[in-house]
Tab-separated table of C-alpha atoms and ligand atoms in Angstrom:
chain	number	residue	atom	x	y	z
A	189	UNK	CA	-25.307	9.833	3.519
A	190	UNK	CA	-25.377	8.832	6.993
A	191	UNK	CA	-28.696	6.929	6.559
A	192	UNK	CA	-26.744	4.548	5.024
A	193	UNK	CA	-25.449	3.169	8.162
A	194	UNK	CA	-29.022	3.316	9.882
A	195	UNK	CA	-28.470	-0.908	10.199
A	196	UNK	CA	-25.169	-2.100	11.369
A	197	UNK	CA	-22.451	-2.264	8.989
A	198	UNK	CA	-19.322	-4.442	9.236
A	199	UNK	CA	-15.800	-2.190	9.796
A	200	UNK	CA	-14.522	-3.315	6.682
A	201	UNK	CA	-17.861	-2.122	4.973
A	202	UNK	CA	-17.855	0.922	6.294
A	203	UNK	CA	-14.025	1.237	5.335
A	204	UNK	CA	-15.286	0.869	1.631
A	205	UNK	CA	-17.619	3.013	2.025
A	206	UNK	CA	-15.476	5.653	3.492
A	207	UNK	CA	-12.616	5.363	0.763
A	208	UNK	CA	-14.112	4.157	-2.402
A	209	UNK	CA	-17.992	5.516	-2.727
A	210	UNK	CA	-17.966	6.866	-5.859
A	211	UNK	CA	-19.696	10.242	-4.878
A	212	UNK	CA	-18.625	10.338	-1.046
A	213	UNK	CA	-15.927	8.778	-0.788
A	214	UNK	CA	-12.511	10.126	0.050
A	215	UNK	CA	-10.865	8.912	-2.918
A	216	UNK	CA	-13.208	10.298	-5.257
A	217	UNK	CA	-11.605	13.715	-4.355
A	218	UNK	CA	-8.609	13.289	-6.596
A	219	UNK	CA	-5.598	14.887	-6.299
A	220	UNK	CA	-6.464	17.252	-3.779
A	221	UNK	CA	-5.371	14.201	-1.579
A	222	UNK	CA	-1.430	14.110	-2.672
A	223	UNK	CA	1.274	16.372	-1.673
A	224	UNK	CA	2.067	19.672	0.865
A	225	UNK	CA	-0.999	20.792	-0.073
A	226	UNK	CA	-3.242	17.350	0.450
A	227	UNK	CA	-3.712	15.265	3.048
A	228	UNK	CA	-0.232	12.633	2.998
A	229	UNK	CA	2.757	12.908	0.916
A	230	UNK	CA	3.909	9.513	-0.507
A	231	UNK	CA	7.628	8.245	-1.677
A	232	UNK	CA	6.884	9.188	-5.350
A	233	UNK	CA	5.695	12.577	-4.566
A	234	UNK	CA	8.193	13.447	-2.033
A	235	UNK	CA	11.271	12.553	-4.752
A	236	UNK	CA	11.029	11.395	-8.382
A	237	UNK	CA	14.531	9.360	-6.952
A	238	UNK	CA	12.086	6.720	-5.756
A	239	UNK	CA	10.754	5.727	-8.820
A	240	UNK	CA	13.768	6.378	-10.908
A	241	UNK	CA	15.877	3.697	-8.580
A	242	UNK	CA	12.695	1.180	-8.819
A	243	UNK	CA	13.249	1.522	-12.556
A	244	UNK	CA	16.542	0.585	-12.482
A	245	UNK	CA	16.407	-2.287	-10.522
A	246	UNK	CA	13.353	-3.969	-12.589
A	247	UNK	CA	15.536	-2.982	-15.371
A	248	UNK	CA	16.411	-6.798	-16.748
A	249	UNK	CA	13.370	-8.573	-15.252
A	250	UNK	CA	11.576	-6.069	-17.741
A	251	UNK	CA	13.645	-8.247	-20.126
A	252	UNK	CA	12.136	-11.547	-18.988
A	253	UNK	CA	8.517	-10.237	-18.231
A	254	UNK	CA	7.916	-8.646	-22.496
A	255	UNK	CA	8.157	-5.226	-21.409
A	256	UNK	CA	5.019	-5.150	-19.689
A	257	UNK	CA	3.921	-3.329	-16.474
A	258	UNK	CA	0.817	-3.215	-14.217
A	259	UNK	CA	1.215	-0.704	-11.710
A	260	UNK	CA	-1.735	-0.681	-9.200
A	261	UNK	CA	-3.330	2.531	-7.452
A	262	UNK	CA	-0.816	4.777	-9.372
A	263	UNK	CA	-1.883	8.040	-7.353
A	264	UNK	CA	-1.253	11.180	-9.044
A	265	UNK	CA	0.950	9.251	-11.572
A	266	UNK	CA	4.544	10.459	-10.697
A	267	UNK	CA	6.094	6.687	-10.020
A	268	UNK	CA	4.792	6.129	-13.802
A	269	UNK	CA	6.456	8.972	-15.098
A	270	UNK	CA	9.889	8.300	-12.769
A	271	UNK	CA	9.953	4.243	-13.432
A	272	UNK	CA	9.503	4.958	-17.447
A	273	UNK	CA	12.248	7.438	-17.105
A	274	UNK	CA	15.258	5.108	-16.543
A	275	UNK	CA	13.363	1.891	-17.731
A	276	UNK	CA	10.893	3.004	-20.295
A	277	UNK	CA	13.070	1.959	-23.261
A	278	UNK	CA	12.564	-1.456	-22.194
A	279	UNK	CA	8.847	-0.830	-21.567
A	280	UNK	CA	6.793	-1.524	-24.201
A	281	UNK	CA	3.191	-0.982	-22.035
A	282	UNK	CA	2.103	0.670	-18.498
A	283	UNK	CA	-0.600	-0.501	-17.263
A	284	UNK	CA	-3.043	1.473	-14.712
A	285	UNK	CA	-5.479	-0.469	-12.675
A	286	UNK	CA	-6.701	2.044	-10.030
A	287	UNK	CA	-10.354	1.580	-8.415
A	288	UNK	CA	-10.109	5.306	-7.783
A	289	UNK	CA	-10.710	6.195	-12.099
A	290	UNK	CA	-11.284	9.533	-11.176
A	291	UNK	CA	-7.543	9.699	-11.215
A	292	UNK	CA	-7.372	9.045	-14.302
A	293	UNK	CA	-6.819	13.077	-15.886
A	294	UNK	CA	-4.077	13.738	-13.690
A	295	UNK	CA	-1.926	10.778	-14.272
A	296	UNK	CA	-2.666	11.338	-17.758
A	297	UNK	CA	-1.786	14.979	-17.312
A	298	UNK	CA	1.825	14.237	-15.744
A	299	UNK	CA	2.868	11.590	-18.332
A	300	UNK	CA	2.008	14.154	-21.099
A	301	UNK	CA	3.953	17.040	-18.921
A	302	UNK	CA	6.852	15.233	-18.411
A	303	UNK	CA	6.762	12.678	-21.378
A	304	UNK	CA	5.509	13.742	-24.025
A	305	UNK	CA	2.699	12.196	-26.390
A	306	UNK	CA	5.359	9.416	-27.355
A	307	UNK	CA	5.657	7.845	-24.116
A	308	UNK	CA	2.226	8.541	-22.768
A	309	UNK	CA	1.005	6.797	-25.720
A	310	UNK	CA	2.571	3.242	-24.120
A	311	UNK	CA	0.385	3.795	-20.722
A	312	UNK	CA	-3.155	2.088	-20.959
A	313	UNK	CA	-5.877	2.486	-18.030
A	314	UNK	CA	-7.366	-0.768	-17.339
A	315	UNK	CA	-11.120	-0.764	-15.391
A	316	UNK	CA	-10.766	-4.534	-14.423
A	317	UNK	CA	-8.196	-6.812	-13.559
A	318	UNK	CA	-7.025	-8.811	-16.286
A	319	UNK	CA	-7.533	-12.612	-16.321
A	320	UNK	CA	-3.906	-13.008	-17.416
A	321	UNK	CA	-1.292	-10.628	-15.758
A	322	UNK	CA	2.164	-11.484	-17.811
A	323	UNK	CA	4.660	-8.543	-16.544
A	324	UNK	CA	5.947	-6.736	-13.687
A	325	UNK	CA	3.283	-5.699	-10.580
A	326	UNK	CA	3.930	-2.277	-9.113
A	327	UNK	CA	2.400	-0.630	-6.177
A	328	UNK	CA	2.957	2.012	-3.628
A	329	UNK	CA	0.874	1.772	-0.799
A	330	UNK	CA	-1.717	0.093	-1.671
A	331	UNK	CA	-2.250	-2.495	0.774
A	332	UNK	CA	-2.534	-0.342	3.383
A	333	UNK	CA	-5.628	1.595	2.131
A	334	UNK	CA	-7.340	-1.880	1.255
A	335	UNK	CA	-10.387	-2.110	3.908
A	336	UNK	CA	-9.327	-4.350	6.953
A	337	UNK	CA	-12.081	-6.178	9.134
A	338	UNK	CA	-11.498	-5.311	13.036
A	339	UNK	CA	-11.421	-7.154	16.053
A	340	UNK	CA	-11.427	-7.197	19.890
A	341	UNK	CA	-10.087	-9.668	21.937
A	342	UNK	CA	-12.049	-11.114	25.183
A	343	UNK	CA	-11.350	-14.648	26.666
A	344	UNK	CA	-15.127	-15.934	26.456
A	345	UNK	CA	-15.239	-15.322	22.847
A	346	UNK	CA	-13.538	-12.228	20.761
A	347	UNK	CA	-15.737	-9.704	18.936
A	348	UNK	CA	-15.827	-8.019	15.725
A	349	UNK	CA	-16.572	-4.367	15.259
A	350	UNK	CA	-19.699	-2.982	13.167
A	351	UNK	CA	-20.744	0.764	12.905
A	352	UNK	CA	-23.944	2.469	13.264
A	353	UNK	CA	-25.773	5.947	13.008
A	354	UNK	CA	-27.180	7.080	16.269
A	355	UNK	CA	-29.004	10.404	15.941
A	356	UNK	CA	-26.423	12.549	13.707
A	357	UNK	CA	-23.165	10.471	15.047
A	358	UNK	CA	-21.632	7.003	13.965
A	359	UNK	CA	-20.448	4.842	16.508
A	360	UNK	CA	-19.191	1.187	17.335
A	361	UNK	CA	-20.743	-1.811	17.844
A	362	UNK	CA	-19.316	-4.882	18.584
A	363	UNK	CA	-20.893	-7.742	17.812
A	364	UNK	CA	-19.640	-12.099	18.427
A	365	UNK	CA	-17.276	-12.651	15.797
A	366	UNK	CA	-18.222	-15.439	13.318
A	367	UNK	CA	-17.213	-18.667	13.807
A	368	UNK	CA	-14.635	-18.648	10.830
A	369	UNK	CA	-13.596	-15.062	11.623
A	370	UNK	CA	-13.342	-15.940	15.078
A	371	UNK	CA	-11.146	-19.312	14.580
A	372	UNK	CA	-8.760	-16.615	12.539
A	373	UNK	CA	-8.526	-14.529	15.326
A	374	UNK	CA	-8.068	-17.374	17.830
A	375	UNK	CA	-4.969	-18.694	15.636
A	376	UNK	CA	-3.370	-15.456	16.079
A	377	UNK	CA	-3.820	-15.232	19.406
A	378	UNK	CA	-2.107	-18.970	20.300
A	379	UNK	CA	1.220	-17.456	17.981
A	380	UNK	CA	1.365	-13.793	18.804
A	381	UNK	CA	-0.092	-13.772	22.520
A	382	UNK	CA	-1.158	-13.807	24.812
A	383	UNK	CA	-3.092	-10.666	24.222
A	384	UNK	CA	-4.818	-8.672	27.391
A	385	UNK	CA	-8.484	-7.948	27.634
A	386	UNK	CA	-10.112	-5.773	25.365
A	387	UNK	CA	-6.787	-6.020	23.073
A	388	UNK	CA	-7.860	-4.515	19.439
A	389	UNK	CA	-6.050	-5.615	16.162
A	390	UNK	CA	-7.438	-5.916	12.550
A	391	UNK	CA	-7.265	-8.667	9.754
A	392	UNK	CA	-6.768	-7.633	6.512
A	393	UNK	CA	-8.910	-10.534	4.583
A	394	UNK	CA	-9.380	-8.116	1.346
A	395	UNK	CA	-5.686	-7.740	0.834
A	396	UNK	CA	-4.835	-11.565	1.129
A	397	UNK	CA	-7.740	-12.046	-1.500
A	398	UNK	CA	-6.128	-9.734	-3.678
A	399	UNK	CA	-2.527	-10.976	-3.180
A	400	UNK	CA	-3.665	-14.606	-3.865
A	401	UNK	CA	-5.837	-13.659	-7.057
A	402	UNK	CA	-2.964	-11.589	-8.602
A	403	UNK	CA	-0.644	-14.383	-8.281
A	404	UNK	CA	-2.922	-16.718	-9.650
A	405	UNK	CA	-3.198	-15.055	-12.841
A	406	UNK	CA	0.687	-13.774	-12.644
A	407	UNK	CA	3.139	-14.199	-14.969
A	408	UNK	CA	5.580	-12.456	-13.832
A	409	UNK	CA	6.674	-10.257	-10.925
A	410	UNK	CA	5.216	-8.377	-8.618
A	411	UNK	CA	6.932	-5.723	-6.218
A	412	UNK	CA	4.914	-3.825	-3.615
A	413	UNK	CA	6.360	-0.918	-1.053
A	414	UNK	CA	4.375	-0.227	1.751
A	415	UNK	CA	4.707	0.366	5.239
A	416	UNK	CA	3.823	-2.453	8.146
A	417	UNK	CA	5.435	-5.422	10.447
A	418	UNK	CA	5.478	-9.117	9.960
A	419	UNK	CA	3.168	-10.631	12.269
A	420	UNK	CA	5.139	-10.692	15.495
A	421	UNK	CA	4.982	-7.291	15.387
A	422	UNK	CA	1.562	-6.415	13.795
A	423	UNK	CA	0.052	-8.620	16.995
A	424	UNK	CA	2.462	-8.602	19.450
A	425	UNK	CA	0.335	-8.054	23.117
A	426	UNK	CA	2.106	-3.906	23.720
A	427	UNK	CA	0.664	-3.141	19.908
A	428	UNK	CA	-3.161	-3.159	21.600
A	429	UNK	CA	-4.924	-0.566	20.096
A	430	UNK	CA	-3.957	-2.322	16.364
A	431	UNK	CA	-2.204	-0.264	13.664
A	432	UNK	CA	-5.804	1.481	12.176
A	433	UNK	CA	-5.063	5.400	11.563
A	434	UNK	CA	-7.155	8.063	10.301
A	435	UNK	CA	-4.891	11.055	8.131
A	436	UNK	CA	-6.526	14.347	7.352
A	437	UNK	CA	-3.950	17.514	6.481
A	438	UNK	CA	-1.204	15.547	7.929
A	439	UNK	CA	-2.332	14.520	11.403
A	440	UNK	CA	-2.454	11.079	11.960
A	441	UNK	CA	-5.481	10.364	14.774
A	442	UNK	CA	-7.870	8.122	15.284
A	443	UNK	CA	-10.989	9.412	15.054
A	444	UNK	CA	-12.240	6.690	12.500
A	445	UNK	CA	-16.342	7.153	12.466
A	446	UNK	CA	-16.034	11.290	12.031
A	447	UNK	CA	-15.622	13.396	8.803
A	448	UNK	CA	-17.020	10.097	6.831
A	449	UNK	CA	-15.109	10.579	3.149
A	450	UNK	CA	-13.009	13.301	4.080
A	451	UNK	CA	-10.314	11.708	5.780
A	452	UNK	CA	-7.652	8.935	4.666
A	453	UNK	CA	-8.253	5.549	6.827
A	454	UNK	CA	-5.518	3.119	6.714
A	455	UNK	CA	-4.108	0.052	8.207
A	456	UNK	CA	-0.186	-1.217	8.226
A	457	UNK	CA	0.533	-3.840	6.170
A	458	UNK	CA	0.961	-7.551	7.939
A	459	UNK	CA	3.778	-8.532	5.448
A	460	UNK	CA	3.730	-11.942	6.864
A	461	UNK	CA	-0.255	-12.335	5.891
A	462	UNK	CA	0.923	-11.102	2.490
A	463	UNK	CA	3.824	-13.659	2.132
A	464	UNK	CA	1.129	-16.766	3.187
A	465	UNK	CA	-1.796	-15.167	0.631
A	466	UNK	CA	1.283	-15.395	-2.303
A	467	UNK	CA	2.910	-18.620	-1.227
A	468	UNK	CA	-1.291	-20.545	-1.114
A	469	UNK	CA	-0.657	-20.517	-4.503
A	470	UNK	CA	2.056	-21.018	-5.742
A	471	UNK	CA	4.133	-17.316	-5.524
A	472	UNK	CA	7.703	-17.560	-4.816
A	473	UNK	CA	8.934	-15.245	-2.472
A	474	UNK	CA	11.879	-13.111	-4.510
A	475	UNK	CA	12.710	-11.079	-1.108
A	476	UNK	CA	11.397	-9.033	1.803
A	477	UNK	CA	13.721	-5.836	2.938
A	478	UNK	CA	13.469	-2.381	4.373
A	479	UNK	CA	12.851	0.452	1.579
A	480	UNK	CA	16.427	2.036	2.346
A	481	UNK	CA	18.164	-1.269	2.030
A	482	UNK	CA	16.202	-1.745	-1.170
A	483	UNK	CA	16.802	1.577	-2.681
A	484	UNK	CA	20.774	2.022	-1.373
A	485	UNK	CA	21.138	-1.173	-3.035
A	486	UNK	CA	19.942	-0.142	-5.899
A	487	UNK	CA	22.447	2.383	-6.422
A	488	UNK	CA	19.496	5.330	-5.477
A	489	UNK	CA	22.963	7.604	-4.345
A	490	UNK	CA	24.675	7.321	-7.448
A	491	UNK	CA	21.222	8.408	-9.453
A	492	UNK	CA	21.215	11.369	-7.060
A	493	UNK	CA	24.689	12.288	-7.568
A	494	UNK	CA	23.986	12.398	-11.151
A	495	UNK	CA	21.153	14.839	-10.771
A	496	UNK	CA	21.989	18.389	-12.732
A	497	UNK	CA	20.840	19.994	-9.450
A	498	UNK	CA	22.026	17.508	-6.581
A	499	UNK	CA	24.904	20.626	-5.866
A	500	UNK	CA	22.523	23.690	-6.257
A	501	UNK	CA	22.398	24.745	-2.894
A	502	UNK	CA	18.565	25.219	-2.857
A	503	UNK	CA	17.305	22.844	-5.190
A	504	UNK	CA	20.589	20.154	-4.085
A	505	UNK	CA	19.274	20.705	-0.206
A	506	UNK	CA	16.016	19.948	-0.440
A	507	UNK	CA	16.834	16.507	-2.839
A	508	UNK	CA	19.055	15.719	-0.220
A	509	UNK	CA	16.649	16.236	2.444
A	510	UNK	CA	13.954	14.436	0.771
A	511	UNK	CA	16.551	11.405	-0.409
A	512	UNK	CA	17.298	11.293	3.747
A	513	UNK	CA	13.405	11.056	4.310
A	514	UNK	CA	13.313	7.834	2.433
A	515	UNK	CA	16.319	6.399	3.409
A	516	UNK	CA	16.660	6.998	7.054
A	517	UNK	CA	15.561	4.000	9.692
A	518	UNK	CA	13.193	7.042	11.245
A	519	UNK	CA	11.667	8.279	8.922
A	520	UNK	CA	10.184	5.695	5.825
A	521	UNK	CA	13.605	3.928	5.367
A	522	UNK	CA	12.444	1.049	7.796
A	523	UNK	CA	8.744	1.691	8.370
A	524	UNK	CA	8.496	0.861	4.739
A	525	UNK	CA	9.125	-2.511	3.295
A	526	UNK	CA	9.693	-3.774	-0.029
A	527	UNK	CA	7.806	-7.268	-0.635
A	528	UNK	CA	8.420	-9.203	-4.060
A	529	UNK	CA	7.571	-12.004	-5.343
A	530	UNK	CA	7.464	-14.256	-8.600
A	531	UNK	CA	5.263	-17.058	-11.301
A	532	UNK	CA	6.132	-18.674	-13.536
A	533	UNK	CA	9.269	-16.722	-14.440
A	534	UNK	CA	13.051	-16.991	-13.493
A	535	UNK	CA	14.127	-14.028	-11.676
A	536	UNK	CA	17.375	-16.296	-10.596
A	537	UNK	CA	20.604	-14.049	-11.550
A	538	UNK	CA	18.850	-10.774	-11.790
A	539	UNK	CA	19.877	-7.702	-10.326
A	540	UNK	CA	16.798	-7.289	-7.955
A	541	UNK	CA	17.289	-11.119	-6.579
A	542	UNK	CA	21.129	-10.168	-5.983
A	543	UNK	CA	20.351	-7.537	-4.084
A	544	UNK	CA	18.115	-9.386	-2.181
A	545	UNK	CA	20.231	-11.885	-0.839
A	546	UNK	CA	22.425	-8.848	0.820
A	547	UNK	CA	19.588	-7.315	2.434
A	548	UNK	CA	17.115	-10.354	2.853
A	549	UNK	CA	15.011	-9.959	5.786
A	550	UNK	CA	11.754	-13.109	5.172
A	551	UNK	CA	13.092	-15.085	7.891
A	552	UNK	CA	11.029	-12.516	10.058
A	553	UNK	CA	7.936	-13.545	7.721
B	3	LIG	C1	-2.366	5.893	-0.777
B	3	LIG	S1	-2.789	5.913	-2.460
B	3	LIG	C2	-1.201	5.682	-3.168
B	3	LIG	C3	-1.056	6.314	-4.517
B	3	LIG	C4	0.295	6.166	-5.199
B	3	LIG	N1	0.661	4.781	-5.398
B	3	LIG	C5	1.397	6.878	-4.462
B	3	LIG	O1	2.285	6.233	-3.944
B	3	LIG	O2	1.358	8.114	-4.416
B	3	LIG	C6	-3.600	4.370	-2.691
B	3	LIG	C7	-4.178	4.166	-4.065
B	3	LIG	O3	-4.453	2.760	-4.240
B	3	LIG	C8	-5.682	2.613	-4.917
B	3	LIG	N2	-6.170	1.254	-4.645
B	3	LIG	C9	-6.522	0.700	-3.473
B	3	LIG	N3	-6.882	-0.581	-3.632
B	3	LIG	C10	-6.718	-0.868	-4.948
B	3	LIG	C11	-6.921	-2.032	-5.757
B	3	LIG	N4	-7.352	-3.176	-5.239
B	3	LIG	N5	-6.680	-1.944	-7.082
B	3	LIG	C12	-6.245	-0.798	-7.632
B	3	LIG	N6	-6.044	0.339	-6.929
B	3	LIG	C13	-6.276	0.309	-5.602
B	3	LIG	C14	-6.513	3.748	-4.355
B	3	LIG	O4	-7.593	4.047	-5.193
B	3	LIG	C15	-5.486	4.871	-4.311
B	3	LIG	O5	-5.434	5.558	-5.535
């Protein structure tokens, strides 16, 4: 497997590689990568709260979109089974576009566990994007495990990192970014530095493509969660070694080149690269705010209090514990942000653009 990087490969390359080969790569290990016993535990999987308050507040642009959702890299399929649980009356079809199909059994699995043949039957697993997206967008960290290209900065010209096998180890090599690359990274640097020597960021070029083609075939909404800065932050000079992170077992590091396929790579989101892909054509930013703010004011406490077992003092402590994970500013309350935007529909008056304009943060886009 290694021979395959006898030449050079780009970062971003070797990123796909790494996550998406369909016989080495790590996503083709399915869910042995979600949970206590996996590698990362996400919102959906730490409480089905999450998904149930996301379902309430897309409750009446359901209304306006025909019923119809597209929920991206849906994992083991919990925030399927949580969103159709207080909005699946008004759902008339999930979508599941995931480039990880191997997933495909256990999401199936849940929806049957927990829903029953007559809801399962409404979900529909998609292989390629559709031409035409009319609905509501969904997705949980998704962004961040999108492959980024990688640079380093150096005054007489920045560089661009590429891996390579030498003997039975894989290791950088930087090469003279490309002209176009390099312009990119020289635009960032006259906003966001300046930027010492050897300063190392990435650009996530993949995830603006897919932002941009999304909205160009949206009808609709689209809502994504996922943890990151807007650009002052995601470049500013202190952040120098860039916001790449290898996860294996729960241990963040960043050993990138090692265990090839058997470790999570990620890289924060830069919201405000997100919120330029969307607005190139023609998006219209609904609202940018930190997960907690989103989910408090979406009444997430009230659908906890109305758990059976949010007073059981076993199962009622560890909700509660979990509910604080996602809420609280240090844990994924602010890390995580919640990003939506719309096309070619009115979300004006809705209950998710009301709650926006309390909690509104895109002037920091
Ligand atoms: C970190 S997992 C998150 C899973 C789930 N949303 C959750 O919160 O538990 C990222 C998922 O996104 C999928 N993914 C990444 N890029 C994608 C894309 N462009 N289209 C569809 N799925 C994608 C991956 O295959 C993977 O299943």
């Amino acid at each position: 497997m290694l021979s395959t990087f006898n030449k050079p490969v780009r970062f971003d390359e070797f990123m796909q590689f790494a996550l998406y080969h369909p016989q080495y790569g790590y996503y083709a290990r399915g869910e042995r990568i979600f949970g206590n016993d996996g590698d990362f535990v996400t919102a959906p999987e730490l409480s089905p709260l999450f998904g149930q308050t996301i379902g309430i507040a897309l409750r009446e642009v359901l209304t306006r979109c025909g019923g119809v959702v597209y929920e991206f890299g849906a994992g083991t399929g919990q925030l399927a089974c949580d969103v159709l649980h207080t909005a699946g009356d008004l759902i008339s079809q999930y979508n599941i576009v995931d480039v990880s199909g191997g997933l495909k059994p256990v999401q199936l699995g849940r929806l049957l566990a927990q829903h029953g043949p007559d809801v399962a039957h409404k979900v529909r697993w998609l292989s390629t994007l559709p031409n035409d997206i009319h609905g509501v967008v969904l997705g949980n960290e998704v962004l961040d495990a999108t492959p980024v290209r990688r640079f380093k900065w150096h005054g007489n010209g920045p560089l661009e990192a590429w891996v390579q096998r030498h003997n039975d180890e894989l290791q950088w090599t930087w090469k003279p970014a490309d002209p176009l690359f390099a312009t990119t990274i020289q635009a960032l640097h006259a906003a966001h530095g300046p930027w010492p020597e050897g300063y190392e960021s990435e650009i996530a070029e993949q995830s603006a493509a897919w932002v941009s083609t999304i909205t160009e075939r949206l009808s609709g909404l689209v809502l994504m969660i996922d943890y990151g800065y807007h650009a002052a932050q995601y470049y500013h000079p202190s952040r120098n070694q860039g916001t790449l992170r290898a996860t294996s077992r729960h241990t963040a590091h960043d050993d990138f080149l090692v265990k090839v396929g058997e470790q999570d790579l990620t890289a924060h989101v830069n919201f405000s690269g997100v919120f330029l892909a969307l607005s190139s054509v023609g998006g219209e930013l609904e609202g940018y705010s930190h997960q907690g703010e989103f989910l408090l004011a979406h009444g997430i406490l009230d659908i906890a209090q109305q758990q059976p077992d949010f007073t059981h003092p076993v199962r009622g402590a560890l909700m509660r514990q979990n509910l604080n994970t996602l809420l609280n500013e240090a844990d994924m309350g602010e890390a995580f942000k919640v990003i939506c935007w719309s096309k070619g529909i009115d979300a004006e008056g809705t209950a998710l653009s009301r709650a926006f304009l309390t909690n509104d943060r895109s002037g920091d886009l």
